[in-house]
mmCIF file with all atom_site columns, C-alpha atoms in Angstrom:
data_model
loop_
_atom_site.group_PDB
_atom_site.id
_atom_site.type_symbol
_atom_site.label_atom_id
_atom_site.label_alt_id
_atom_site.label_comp_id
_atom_site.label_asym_id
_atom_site.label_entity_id
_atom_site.label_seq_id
_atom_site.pdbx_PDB_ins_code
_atom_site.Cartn_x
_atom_site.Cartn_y
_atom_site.Cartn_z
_atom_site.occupancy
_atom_site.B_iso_or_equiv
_atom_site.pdbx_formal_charge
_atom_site.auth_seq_id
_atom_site.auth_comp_id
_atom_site.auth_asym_id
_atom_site.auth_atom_id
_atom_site.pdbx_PDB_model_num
ATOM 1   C CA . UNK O 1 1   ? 0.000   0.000   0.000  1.00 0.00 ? 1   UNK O CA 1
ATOM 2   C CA . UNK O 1 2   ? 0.915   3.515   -0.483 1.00 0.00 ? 2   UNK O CA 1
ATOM 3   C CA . UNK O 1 3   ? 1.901   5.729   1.888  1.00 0.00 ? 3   UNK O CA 1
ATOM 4   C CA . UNK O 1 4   ? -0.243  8.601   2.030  1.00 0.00 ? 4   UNK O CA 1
ATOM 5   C CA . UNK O 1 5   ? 1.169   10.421  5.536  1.00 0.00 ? 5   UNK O CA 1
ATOM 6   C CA . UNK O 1 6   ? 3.911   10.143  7.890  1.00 0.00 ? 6   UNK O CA 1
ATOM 7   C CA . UNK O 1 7   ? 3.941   12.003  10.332 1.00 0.00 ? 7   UNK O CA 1
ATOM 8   C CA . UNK O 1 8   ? 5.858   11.562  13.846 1.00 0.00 ? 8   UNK O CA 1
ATOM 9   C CA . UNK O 1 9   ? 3.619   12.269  17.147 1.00 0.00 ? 9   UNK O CA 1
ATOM 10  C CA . UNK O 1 10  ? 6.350   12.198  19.433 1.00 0.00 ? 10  UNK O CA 1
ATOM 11  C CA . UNK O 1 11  ? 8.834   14.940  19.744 1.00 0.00 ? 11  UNK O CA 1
ATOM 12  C CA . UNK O 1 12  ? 12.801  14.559  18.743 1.00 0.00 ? 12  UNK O CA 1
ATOM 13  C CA . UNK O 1 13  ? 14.540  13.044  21.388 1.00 0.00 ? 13  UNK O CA 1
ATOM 14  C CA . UNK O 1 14  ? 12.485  10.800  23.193 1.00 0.00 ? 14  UNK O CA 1
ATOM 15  C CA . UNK O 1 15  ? 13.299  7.069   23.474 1.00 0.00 ? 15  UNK O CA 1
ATOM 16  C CA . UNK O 1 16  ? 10.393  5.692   22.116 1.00 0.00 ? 16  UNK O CA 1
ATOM 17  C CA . UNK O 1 17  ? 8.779   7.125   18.165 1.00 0.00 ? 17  UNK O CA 1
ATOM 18  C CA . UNK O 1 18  ? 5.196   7.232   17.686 1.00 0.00 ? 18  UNK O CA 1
ATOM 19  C CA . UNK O 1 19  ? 3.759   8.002   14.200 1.00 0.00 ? 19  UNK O CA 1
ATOM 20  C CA . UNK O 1 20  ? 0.861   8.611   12.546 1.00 0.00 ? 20  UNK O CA 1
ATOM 21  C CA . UNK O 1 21  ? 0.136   6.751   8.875  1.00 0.00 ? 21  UNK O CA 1
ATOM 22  C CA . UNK O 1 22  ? -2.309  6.971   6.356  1.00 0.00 ? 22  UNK O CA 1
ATOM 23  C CA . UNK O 1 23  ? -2.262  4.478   3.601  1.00 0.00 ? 23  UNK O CA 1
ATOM 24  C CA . UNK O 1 24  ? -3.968  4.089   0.413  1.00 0.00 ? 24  UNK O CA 1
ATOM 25  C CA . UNK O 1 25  ? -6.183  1.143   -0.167 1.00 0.00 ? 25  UNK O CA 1
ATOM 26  C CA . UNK O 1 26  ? -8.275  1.820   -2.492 1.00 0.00 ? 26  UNK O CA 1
ATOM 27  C CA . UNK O 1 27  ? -8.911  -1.363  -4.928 1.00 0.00 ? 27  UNK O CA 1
ATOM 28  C CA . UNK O 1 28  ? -6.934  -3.384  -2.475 1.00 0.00 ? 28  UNK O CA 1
ATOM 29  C CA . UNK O 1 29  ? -9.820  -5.365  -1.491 1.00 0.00 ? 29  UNK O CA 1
ATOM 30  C CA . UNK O 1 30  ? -8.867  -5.055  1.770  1.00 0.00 ? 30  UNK O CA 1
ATOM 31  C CA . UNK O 1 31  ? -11.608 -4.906  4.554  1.00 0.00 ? 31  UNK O CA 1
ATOM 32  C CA . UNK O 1 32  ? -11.116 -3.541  8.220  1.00 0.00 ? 32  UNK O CA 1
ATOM 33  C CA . UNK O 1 33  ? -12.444 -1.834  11.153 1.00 0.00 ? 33  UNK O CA 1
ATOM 34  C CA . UNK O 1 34  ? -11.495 0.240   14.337 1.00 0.00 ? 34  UNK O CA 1
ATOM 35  C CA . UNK O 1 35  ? -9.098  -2.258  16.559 1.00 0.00 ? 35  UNK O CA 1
ATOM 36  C CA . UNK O 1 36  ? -7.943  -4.826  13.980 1.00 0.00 ? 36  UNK O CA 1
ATOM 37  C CA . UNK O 1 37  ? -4.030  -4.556  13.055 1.00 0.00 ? 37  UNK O CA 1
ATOM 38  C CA . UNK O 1 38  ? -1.886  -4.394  9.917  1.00 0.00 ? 38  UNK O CA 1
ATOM 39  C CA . UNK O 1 39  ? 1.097   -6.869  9.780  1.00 0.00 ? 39  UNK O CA 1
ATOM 40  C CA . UNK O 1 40  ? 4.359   -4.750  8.715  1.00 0.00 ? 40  UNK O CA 1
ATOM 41  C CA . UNK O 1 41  ? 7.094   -6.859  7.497  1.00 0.00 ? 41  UNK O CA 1
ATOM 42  C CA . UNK O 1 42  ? 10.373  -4.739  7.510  1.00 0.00 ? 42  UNK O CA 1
ATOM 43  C CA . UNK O 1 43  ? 13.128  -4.878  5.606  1.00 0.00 ? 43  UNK O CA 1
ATOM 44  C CA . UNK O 1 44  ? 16.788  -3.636  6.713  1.00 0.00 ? 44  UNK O CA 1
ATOM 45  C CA . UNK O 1 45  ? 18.135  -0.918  5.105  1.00 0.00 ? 45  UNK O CA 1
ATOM 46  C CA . UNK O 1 46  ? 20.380  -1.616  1.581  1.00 0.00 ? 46  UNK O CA 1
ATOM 47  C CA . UNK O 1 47  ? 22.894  0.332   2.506  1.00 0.00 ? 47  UNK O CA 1
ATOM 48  C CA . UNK O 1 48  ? 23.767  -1.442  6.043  1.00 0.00 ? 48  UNK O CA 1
ATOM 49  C CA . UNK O 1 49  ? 23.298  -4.532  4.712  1.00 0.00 ? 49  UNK O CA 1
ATOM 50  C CA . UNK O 1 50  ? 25.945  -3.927  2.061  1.00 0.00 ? 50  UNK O CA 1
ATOM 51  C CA . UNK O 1 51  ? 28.450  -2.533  4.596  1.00 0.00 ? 51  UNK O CA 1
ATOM 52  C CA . UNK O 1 52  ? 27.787  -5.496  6.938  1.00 0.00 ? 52  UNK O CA 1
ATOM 53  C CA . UNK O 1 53  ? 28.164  -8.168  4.458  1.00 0.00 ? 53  UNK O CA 1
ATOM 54  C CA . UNK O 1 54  ? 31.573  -6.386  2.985  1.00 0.00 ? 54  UNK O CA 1
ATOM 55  C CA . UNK O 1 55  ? 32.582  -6.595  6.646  1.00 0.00 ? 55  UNK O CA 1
ATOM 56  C CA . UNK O 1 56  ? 31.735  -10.354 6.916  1.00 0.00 ? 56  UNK O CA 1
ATOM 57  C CA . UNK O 1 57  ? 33.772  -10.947 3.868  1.00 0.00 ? 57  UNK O CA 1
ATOM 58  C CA . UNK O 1 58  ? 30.890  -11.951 1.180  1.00 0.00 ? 58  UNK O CA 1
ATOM 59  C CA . UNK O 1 59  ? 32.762  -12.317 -1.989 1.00 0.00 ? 59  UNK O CA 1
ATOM 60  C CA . UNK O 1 60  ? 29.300  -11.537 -3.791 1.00 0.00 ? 60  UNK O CA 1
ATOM 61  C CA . UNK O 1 61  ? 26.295  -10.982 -1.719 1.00 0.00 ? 61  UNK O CA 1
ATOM 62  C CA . UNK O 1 62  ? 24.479  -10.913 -5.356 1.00 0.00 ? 62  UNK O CA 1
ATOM 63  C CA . UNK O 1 63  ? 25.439  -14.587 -6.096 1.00 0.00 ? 63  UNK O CA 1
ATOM 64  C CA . UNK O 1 64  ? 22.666  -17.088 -6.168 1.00 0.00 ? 64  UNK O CA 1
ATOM 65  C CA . UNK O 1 65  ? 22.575  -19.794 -3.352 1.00 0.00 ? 65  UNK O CA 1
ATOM 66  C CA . UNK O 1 66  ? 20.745  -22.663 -2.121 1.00 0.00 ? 66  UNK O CA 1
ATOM 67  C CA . UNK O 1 67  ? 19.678  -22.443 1.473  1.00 0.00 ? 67  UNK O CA 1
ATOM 68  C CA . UNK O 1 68  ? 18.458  -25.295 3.348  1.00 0.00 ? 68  UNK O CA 1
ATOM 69  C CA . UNK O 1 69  ? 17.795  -24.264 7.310  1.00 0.00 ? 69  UNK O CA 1
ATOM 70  C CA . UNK O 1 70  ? 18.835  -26.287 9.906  1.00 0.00 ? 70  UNK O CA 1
ATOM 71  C CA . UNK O 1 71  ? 15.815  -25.285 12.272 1.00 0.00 ? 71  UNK O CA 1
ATOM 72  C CA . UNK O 1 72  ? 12.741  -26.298 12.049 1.00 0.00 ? 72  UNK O CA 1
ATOM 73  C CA . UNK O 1 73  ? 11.410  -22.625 12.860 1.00 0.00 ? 73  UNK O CA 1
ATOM 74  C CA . UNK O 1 74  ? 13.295  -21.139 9.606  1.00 0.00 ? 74  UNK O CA 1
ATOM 75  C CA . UNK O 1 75  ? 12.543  -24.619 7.581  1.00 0.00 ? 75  UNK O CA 1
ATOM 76  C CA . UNK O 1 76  ? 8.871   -23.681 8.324  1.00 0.00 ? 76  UNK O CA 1
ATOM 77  C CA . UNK O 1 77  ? 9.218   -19.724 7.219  1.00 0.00 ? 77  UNK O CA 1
ATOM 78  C CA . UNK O 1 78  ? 12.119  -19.819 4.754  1.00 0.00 ? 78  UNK O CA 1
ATOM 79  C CA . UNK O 1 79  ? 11.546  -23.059 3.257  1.00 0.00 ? 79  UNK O CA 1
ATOM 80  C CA . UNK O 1 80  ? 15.002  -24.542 0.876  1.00 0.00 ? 80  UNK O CA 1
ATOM 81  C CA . UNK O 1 81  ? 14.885  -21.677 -1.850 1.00 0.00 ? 81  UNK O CA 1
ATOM 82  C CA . UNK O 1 82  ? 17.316  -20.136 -4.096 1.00 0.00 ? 82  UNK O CA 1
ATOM 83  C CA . UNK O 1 83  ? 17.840  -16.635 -2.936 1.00 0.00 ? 83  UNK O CA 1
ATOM 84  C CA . UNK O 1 84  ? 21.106  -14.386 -2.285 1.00 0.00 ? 84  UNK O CA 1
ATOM 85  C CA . UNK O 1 85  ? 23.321  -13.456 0.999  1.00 0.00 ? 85  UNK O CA 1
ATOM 86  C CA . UNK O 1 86  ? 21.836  -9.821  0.109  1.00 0.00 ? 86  UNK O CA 1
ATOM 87  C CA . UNK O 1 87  ? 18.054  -11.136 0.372  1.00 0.00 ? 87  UNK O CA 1
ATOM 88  C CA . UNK O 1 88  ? 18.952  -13.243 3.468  1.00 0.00 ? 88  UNK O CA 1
ATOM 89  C CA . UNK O 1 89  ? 20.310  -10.474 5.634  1.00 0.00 ? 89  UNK O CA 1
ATOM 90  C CA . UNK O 1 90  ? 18.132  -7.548  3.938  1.00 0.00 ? 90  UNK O CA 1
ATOM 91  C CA . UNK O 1 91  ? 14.388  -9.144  4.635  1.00 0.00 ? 91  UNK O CA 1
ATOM 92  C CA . UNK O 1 92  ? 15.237  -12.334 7.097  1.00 0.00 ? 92  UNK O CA 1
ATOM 93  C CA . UNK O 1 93  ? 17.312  -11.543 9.072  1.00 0.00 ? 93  UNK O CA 1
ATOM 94  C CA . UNK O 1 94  ? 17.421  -9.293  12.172 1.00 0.00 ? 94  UNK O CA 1
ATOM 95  C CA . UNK O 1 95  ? 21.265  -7.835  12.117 1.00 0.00 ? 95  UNK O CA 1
ATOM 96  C CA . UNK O 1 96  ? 20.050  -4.310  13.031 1.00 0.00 ? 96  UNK O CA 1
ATOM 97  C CA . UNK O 1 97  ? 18.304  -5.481  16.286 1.00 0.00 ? 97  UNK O CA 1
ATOM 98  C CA . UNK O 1 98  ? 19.873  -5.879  20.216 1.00 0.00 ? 98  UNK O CA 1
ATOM 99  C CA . UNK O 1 99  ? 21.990  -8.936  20.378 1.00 0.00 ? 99  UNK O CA 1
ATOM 100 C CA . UNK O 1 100 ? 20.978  -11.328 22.769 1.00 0.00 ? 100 UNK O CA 1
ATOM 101 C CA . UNK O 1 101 ? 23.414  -13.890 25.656 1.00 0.00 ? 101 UNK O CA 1
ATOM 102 C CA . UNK O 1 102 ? 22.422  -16.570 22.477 1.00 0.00 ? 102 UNK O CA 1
ATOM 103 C CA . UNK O 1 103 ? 24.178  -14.902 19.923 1.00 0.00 ? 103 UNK O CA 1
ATOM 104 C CA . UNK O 1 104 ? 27.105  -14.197 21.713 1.00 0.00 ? 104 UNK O CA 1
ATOM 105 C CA . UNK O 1 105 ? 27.287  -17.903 23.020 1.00 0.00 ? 105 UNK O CA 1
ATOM 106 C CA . UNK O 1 106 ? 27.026  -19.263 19.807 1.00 0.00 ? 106 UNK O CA 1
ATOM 107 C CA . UNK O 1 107 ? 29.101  -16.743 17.911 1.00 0.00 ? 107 UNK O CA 1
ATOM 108 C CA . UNK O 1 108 ? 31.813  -17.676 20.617 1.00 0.00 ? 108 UNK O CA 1
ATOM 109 C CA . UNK O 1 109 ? 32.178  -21.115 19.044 1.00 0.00 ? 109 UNK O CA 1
ATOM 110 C CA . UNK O 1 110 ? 33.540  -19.377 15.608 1.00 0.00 ? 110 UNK O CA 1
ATOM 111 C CA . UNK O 1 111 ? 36.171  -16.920 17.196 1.00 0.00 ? 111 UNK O CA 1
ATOM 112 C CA . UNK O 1 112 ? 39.565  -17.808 16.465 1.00 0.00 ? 112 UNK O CA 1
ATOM 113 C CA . UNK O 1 113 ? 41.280  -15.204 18.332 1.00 0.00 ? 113 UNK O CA 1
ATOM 114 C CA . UNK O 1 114 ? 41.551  -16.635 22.184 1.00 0.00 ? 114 UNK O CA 1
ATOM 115 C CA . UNK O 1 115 ? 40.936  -12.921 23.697 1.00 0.00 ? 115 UNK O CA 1
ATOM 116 C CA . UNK O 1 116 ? 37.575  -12.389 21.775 1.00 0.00 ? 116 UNK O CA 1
ATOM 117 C CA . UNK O 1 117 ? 36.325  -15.667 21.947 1.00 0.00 ? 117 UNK O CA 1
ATOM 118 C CA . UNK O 1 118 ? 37.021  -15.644 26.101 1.00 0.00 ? 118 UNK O CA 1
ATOM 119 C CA . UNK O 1 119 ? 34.803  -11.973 25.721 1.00 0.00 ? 119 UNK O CA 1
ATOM 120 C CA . UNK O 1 120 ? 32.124  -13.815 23.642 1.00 0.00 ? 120 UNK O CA 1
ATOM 121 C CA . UNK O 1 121 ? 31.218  -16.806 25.871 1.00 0.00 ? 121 UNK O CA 1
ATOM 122 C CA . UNK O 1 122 ? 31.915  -14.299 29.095 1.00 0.00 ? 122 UNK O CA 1
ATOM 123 C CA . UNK O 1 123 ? 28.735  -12.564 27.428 1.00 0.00 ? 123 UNK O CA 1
ATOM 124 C CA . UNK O 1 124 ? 26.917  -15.288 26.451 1.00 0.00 ? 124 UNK O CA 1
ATOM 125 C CA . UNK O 1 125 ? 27.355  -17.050 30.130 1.00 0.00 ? 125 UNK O CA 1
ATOM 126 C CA . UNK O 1 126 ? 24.464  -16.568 32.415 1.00 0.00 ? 126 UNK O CA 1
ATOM 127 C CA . UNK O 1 127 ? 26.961  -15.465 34.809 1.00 0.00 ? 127 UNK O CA 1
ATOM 128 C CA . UNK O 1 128 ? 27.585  -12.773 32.806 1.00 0.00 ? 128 UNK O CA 1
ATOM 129 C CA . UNK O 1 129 ? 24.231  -10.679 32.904 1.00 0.00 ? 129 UNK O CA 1
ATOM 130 C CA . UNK O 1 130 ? 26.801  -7.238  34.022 1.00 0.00 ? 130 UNK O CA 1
ATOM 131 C CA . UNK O 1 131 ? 29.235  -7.622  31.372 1.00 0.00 ? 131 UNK O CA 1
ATOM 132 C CA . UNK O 1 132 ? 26.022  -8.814  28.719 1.00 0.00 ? 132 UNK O CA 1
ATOM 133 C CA . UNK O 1 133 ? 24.299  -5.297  29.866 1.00 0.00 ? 133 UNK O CA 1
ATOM 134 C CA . UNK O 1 134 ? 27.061  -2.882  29.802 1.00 0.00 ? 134 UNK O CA 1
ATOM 135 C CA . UNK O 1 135 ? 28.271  -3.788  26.261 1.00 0.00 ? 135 UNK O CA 1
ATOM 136 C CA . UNK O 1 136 ? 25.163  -4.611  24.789 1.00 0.00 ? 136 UNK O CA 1
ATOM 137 C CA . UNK O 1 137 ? 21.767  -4.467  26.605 1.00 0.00 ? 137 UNK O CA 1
ATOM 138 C CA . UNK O 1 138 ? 22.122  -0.813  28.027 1.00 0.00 ? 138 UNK O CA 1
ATOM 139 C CA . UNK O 1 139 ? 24.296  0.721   24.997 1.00 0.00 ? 139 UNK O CA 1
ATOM 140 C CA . UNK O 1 140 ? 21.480  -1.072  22.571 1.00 0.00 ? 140 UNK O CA 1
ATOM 141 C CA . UNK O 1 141 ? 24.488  -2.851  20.887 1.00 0.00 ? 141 UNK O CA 1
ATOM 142 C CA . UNK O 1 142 ? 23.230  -4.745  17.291 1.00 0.00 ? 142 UNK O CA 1
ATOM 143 C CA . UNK O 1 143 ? 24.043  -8.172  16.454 1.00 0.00 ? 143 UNK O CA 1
ATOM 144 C CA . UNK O 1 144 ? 25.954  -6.460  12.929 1.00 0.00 ? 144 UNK O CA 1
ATOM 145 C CA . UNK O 1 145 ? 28.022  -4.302  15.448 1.00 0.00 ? 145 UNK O CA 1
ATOM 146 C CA . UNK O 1 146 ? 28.745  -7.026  17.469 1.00 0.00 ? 146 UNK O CA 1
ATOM 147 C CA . UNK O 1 147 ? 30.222  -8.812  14.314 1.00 0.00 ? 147 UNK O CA 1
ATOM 148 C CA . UNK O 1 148 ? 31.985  -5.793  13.229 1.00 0.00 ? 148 UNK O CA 1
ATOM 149 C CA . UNK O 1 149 ? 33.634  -5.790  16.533 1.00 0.00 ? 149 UNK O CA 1
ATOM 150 C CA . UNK O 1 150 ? 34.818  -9.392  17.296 1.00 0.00 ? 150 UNK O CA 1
ATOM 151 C CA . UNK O 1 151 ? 36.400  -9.782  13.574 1.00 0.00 ? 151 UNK O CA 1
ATOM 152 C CA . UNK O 1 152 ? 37.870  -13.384 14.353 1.00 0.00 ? 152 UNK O CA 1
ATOM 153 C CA . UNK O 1 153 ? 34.325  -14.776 14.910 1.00 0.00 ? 153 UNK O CA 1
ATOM 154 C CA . UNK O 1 154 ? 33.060  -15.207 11.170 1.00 0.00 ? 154 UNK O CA 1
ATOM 155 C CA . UNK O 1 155 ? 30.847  -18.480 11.010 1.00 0.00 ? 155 UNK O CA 1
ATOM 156 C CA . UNK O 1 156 ? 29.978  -19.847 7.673  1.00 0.00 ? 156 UNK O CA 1
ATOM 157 C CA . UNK O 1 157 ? 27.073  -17.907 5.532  1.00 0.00 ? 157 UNK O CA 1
ATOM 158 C CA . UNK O 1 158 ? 25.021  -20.711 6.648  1.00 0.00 ? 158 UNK O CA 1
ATOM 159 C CA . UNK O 1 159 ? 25.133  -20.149 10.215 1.00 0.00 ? 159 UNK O CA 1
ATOM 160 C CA . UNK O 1 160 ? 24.114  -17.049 10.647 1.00 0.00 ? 160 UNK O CA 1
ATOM 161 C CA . UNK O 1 161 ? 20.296  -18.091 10.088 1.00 0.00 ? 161 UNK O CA 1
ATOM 162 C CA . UNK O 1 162 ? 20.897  -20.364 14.002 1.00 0.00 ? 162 UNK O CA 1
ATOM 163 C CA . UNK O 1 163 ? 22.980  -16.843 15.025 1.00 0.00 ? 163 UNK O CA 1
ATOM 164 C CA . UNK O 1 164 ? 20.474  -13.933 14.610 1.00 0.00 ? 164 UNK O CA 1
ATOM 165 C CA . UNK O 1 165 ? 16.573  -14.033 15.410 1.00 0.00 ? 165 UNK O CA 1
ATOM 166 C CA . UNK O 1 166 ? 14.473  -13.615 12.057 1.00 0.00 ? 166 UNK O CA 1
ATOM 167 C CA . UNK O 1 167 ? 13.128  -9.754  10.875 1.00 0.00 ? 167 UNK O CA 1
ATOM 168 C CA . UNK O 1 168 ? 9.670   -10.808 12.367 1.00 0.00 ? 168 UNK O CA 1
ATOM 169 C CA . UNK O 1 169 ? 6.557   -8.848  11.051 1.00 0.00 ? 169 UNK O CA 1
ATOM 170 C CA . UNK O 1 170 ? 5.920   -5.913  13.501 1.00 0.00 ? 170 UNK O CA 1
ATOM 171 C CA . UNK O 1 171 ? 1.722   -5.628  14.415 1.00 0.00 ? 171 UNK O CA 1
ATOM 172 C CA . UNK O 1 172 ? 0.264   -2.164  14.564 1.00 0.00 ? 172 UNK O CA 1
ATOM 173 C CA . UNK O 1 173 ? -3.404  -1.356  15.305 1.00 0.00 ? 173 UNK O CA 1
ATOM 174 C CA . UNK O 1 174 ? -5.616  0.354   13.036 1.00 0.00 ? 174 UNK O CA 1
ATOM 175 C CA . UNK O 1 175 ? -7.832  3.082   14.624 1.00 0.00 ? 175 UNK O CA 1
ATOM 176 C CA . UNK O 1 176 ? -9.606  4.330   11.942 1.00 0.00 ? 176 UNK O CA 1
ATOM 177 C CA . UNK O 1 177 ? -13.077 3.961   10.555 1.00 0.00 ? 177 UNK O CA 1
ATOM 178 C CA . UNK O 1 178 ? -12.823 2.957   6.969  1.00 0.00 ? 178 UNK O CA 1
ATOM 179 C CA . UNK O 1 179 ? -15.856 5.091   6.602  1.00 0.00 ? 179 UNK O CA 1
ATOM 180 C CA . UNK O 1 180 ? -13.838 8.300   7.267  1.00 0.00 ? 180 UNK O CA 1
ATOM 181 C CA . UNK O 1 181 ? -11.906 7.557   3.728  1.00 0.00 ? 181 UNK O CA 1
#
């Protein structure tokens, strides 16, 4: 749907943005009233993605590849398709979001420098929770700054869908009649 308005309700600043949006759906076919929601599904910005994967070391995220997940959660959404490293990190993955004590225990297992990978599973220990907040919970630290900071800990393309949690659709209500418009 197009975008019709976008307009931010919360002043500049403040930790949490609220907006306002109108969209167009006219000949959509698409029904609603006052309290259902619209599913978003987002997509990570081209740009980021690009820097990321040049920081990971994809040759060509372009190049056409054959995925086949390990877990039955992305078996179920992702299915084995052909599809690119681009696609993968751009609309399944969530790089941009707070990494979790999982990544960093599982990332541990791919460092190869002893000093990083003693950081990684110091974070991803229970025992941990201090260390875990002040680098990454409080500072809001994201799973592709994480990897751009422990450069030893590169698992194979593969990997990274057991790493990082998917890009899940995002639920917002709708408040509006659909007689207004």
């Amino acid at each position: 749907a197009a975008v019709l308005r976008n307009e931010r309700l919360t002043r500049d600043g403040q930790p949490r943005e609220v907006r306002h949006l109108e969209l167009d759906l006219c000949g959509s076919g698409i029904d609603y009233a006052p309290g259902d929601a619209i599913a978003v599904q987002p997509r990570n910005p081209p740009a980021a993605v690009d820097a990321l994967l040049y920081t990971l070391g994809v040759a060509d995220p372009h190049a056409r590849l054959c995925v086949t997940p390990n877990s039955p959660l992305w078996r179920a959404w992702l299915g084995a398709h052909d599809t690119t490293a681009h696609e993968i990190f751009s609309t399944r993955l969530d790089v941009f979001g707070v990494a979790r004590r999982p990544f960093f225990a599982l990332l541990a297992h791919f460092a190869t420098d002893s000093d990083e990978k003693e950081r990684l599973e110091e974070f991803g220990d229970p025992q941990g929770v201090d260390e875990l907040a002040a680098y990454a919970t409080r500072p809001r630290r994201t799973c592709a700054e994480v990897l751009a900071d422990f450069r030893s800990a590169r698992p194979p393309l593969a990997r990274y869908l057991d790493l990082i949690p998917p890009l899940r659709q995002r639920y917002f209500s709708i408040s509006s009649s659909p007689l207004l418009h």
